[in-house]
Amino acid sequence: HADDSSNGYSLRERGQAIAKAPAMEAAICKYAQLSCRVQITSKSDCTPEFVIQYLQKVANFDADAFTLQEYKAAMEEFRQQNPVDEEEEEVQMVACRLVSERAPAASE
């Protein structure tokens, strides 16, 4: 299969991700109204730090209030309000392990 070595994703993987965009947008809209989109083009972009930095650049609100520290505090509050049961947590851990084991390295 064809690889786009500049970002670590194959063309097929990028196509699959683009096809999932409407479903991801719908899932996010359950929690918040969307006012911008962040295009993730590499695995290194898929981090809270990258997204927060991007939002700070394009935000038309007090962007300095939106920090990684505030994000972490909000995620902790969300987790407390929405606890994961043990079985679901185990499934998530296994899924994360499988993804990390099977995902191609960014240089591939």
PDB file of C-alpha atoms in Angstrom:
ATOM      1  CA  HIS A   1       0.000   0.000   0.000  1.00  0.00           C
ATOM      2  CA  ALA A   2       1.103   3.576  -0.601  1.00  0.00           C
ATOM      3  CA  ASP A   3       2.565   5.402   2.367  1.00  0.00           C
ATOM      4  CA  ASP A   4       2.808   9.108   2.981  1.00  0.00           C
ATOM      5  CA  SER A   5       6.056   8.985   4.892  1.00  0.00           C
ATOM      6  CA  SER A   6       5.873  12.669   5.771  1.00  0.00           C
ATOM      7  CA  ASN A   7       3.269  11.988   8.451  1.00  0.00           C
ATOM      8  CA  GLY A   8       3.348   8.291   9.288  1.00  0.00           C
ATOM      9  CA  TYR A   9      -0.107   7.436   7.899  1.00  0.00           C
ATOM     10  CA  SER A  10      -0.839   5.449   4.759  1.00  0.00           C
ATOM     11  CA  LEU A  11      -3.250   6.887   2.213  1.00  0.00           C
ATOM     12  CA  ARG A  12      -5.749   4.224   3.247  1.00  0.00           C
ATOM     13  CA  GLU A  13      -5.494   5.220   6.915  1.00  0.00           C
ATOM     14  CA  ARG A  14      -6.003   8.883   6.011  1.00  0.00           C
ATOM     15  CA  GLY A  15      -9.050   8.009   3.920  1.00  0.00           C
ATOM     16  CA  GLN A  16     -10.523   5.960   6.743  1.00  0.00           C
ATOM     17  CA  ALA A  17      -9.958   8.815   9.187  1.00  0.00           C
ATOM     18  CA  ILE A  18     -11.570  11.348   6.849  1.00  0.00           C
ATOM     19  CA  ALA A  19     -14.577   9.055   6.456  1.00  0.00           C
ATOM     20  CA  LYS A  20     -14.993   9.030  10.264  1.00  0.00           C
ATOM     21  CA  ALA A  21     -14.997  12.834  10.551  1.00  0.00           C
ATOM     22  CA  PRO A  22     -18.809  13.257  10.523  1.00  0.00           C
ATOM     23  CA  ALA A  23     -19.243  10.638  13.253  1.00  0.00           C
ATOM     24  CA  MET A  24     -16.515  12.241  15.373  1.00  0.00           C
ATOM     25  CA  GLU A  25     -18.108  15.667  14.911  1.00  0.00           C
ATOM     26  CA  ALA A  26     -21.491  14.276  15.994  1.00  0.00           C
ATOM     27  CA  ALA A  27     -19.923  12.690  19.085  1.00  0.00           C
ATOM     28  CA  ILE A  28     -18.196  15.938  20.055  1.00  0.00           C
ATOM     29  CA  CYS A  29     -21.402  17.922  19.532  1.00  0.00           C
ATOM     30  CA  LYS A  30     -23.007  15.856  22.299  1.00  0.00           C
ATOM     31  CA  TYR A  31     -20.710  17.692  24.718  1.00  0.00           C
ATOM     32  CA  ALA A  32     -20.034  21.070  23.089  1.00  0.00           C
ATOM     33  CA  GLN A  33     -20.908  23.185  20.098  1.00  0.00           C
ATOM     34  CA  LEU A  34     -18.200  23.228  17.449  1.00  0.00           C
ATOM     35  CA  SER A  35     -16.813  26.536  16.287  1.00  0.00           C
ATOM     36  CA  CYS A  36     -13.600  25.390  14.619  1.00  0.00           C
ATOM     37  CA  ARG A  37     -11.899  22.265  13.343  1.00  0.00           C
ATOM     38  CA  VAL A  38      -8.350  21.122  13.877  1.00  0.00           C
ATOM     39  CA  GLN A  39      -6.790  19.092  11.096  1.00  0.00           C
ATOM     40  CA  ILE A  40      -4.572  16.332  12.483  1.00  0.00           C
ATOM     41  CA  THR A  41      -2.067  15.370   9.807  1.00  0.00           C
ATOM     42  CA  SER A  42       0.404  13.323  11.810  1.00  0.00           C
ATOM     43  CA  LYS A  43       0.509  11.178  14.906  1.00  0.00           C
ATOM     44  CA  SER A  44       2.558  13.835  16.675  1.00  0.00           C
ATOM     45  CA  ASP A  45      -0.307  16.315  16.106  1.00  0.00           C
ATOM     46  CA  CYS A  46      -2.774  14.076  17.936  1.00  0.00           C
ATOM     47  CA  THR A  47      -2.056  15.423  21.411  1.00  0.00           C
ATOM     48  CA  PRO A  48      -3.826  17.779  23.797  1.00  0.00           C
ATOM     49  CA  GLU A  49      -0.814  20.112  23.603  1.00  0.00           C
ATOM     50  CA  PHE A  50      -1.076  20.460  19.807  1.00  0.00           C
ATOM     51  CA  VAL A  51      -4.840  20.991  19.840  1.00  0.00           C
ATOM     52  CA  ILE A  52      -4.680  23.551  22.663  1.00  0.00           C
ATOM     53  CA  GLN A  53      -1.894  25.454  20.926  1.00  0.00           C
ATOM     54  CA  TYR A  54      -3.948  25.541  17.713  1.00  0.00           C
ATOM     55  CA  LEU A  55      -7.078  26.690  19.532  1.00  0.00           C
ATOM     56  CA  GLN A  56      -5.150  29.442  21.282  1.00  0.00           C
ATOM     57  CA  LYS A  57      -4.070  30.748  17.860  1.00  0.00           C
ATOM     58  CA  VAL A  58      -7.547  30.813  16.314  1.00  0.00           C
ATOM     59  CA  ALA A  59      -9.706  31.524  19.367  1.00  0.00           C
ATOM     60  CA  ASN A  60     -11.819  34.649  19.444  1.00  0.00           C
ATOM     61  CA  PHE A  61     -12.084  34.495  23.227  1.00  0.00           C
ATOM     62  CA  ASP A  62      -9.587  34.795  26.061  1.00  0.00           C
ATOM     63  CA  ALA A  63      -7.245  32.158  24.664  1.00  0.00           C
ATOM     64  CA  ASP A  64      -4.820  32.524  27.576  1.00  0.00           C
ATOM     65  CA  ALA A  65      -7.460  30.964  29.825  1.00  0.00           C
ATOM     66  CA  PHE A  66      -7.431  27.804  27.729  1.00  0.00           C
ATOM     67  CA  THR A  67      -4.301  25.991  28.887  1.00  0.00           C
ATOM     68  CA  LEU A  68      -3.046  22.454  29.239  1.00  0.00           C
ATOM     69  CA  GLN A  69      -3.427  22.810  33.007  1.00  0.00           C
ATOM     70  CA  GLU A  70      -7.103  23.820  32.589  1.00  0.00           C
ATOM     71  CA  TYR A  71      -7.622  20.924  30.159  1.00  0.00           C
ATOM     72  CA  LYS A  72      -6.192  18.433  32.655  1.00  0.00           C
ATOM     73  CA  ALA A  73      -8.373  19.822  35.446  1.00  0.00           C
ATOM     74  CA  ALA A  74     -11.467  19.594  33.220  1.00  0.00           C
ATOM     75  CA  MET A  75     -10.614  16.011  32.220  1.00  0.00           C
ATOM     76  CA  GLU A  76     -10.205  15.048  35.874  1.00  0.00           C
ATOM     77  CA  GLU A  77     -13.605  16.571  36.672  1.00  0.00           C
ATOM     78  CA  PHE A  78     -15.142  14.755  33.690  1.00  0.00           C
ATOM     79  CA  ARG A  79     -13.673  11.435  34.825  1.00  0.00           C
ATOM     80  CA  GLN A  80     -15.031  11.954  38.338  1.00  0.00           C
ATOM     81  CA  GLN A  81     -18.491  12.705  36.975  1.00  0.00           C
ATOM     82  CA  ASN A  82     -18.353   9.864  34.438  1.00  0.00           C
ATOM     83  CA  PRO A  83     -16.525   6.961  36.070  1.00  0.00           C
ATOM     84  CA  VAL A  84     -15.530   4.031  33.895  1.00  0.00           C
ATOM     85  CA  ASP A  85     -16.496   0.622  35.169  1.00  0.00           C
ATOM     86  CA  GLU A  86     -13.701  -1.917  35.621  1.00  0.00           C
ATOM     87  CA  GLU A  87     -14.678  -4.024  32.594  1.00  0.00           C
ATOM     88  CA  GLU A  88     -14.762  -1.006  30.290  1.00  0.00           C
ATOM     89  CA  GLU A  89     -11.445   0.208  31.673  1.00  0.00           C
ATOM     90  CA  GLU A  90      -9.866  -3.199  30.945  1.00  0.00           C
ATOM     91  CA  VAL A  91     -11.198  -3.104  27.365  1.00  0.00           C
ATOM     92  CA  GLN A  92      -9.732   0.391  26.918  1.00  0.00           C
ATOM     93  CA  MET A  93      -6.339  -0.692  28.264  1.00  0.00           C
ATOM     94  CA  VAL A  94      -6.234  -3.714  25.952  1.00  0.00           C
ATOM     95  CA  ALA A  95      -7.271  -1.545  22.994  1.00  0.00           C
ATOM     96  CA  CYS A  96      -4.555   1.013  23.756  1.00  0.00           C
ATOM     97  CA  ARG A  97      -1.943  -1.715  24.093  1.00  0.00           C
ATOM     98  CA  LEU A  98      -2.970  -3.278  20.771  1.00  0.00           C
ATOM     99  CA  VAL A  99      -2.892   0.067  18.986  1.00  0.00           C
ATOM    100  CA  SER A 100       0.559   0.892  20.341  1.00  0.00           C
ATOM    101  CA  GLU A 101       1.878  -2.552  19.423  1.00  0.00           C
ATOM    102  CA  ARG A 102       0.423  -2.584  15.897  1.00  0.00           C
ATOM    103  CA  ALA A 103       0.665   1.054  14.883  1.00  0.00           C
ATOM    104  CA  PRO A 104       3.504   1.773  12.473  1.00  0.00           C
ATOM    105  CA  ALA A 105       6.219   4.028  13.778  1.00  0.00           C
ATOM    106  CA  ALA A 106       6.023   7.631  12.570  1.00  0.00           C
ATOM    107  CA  SER A 107       9.169   7.120  10.479  1.00  0.00           C
ATOM    108  CA  GLU A 108       7.746   4.148   8.554  1.00  0.00           C
TER     109      GLU A 108
END
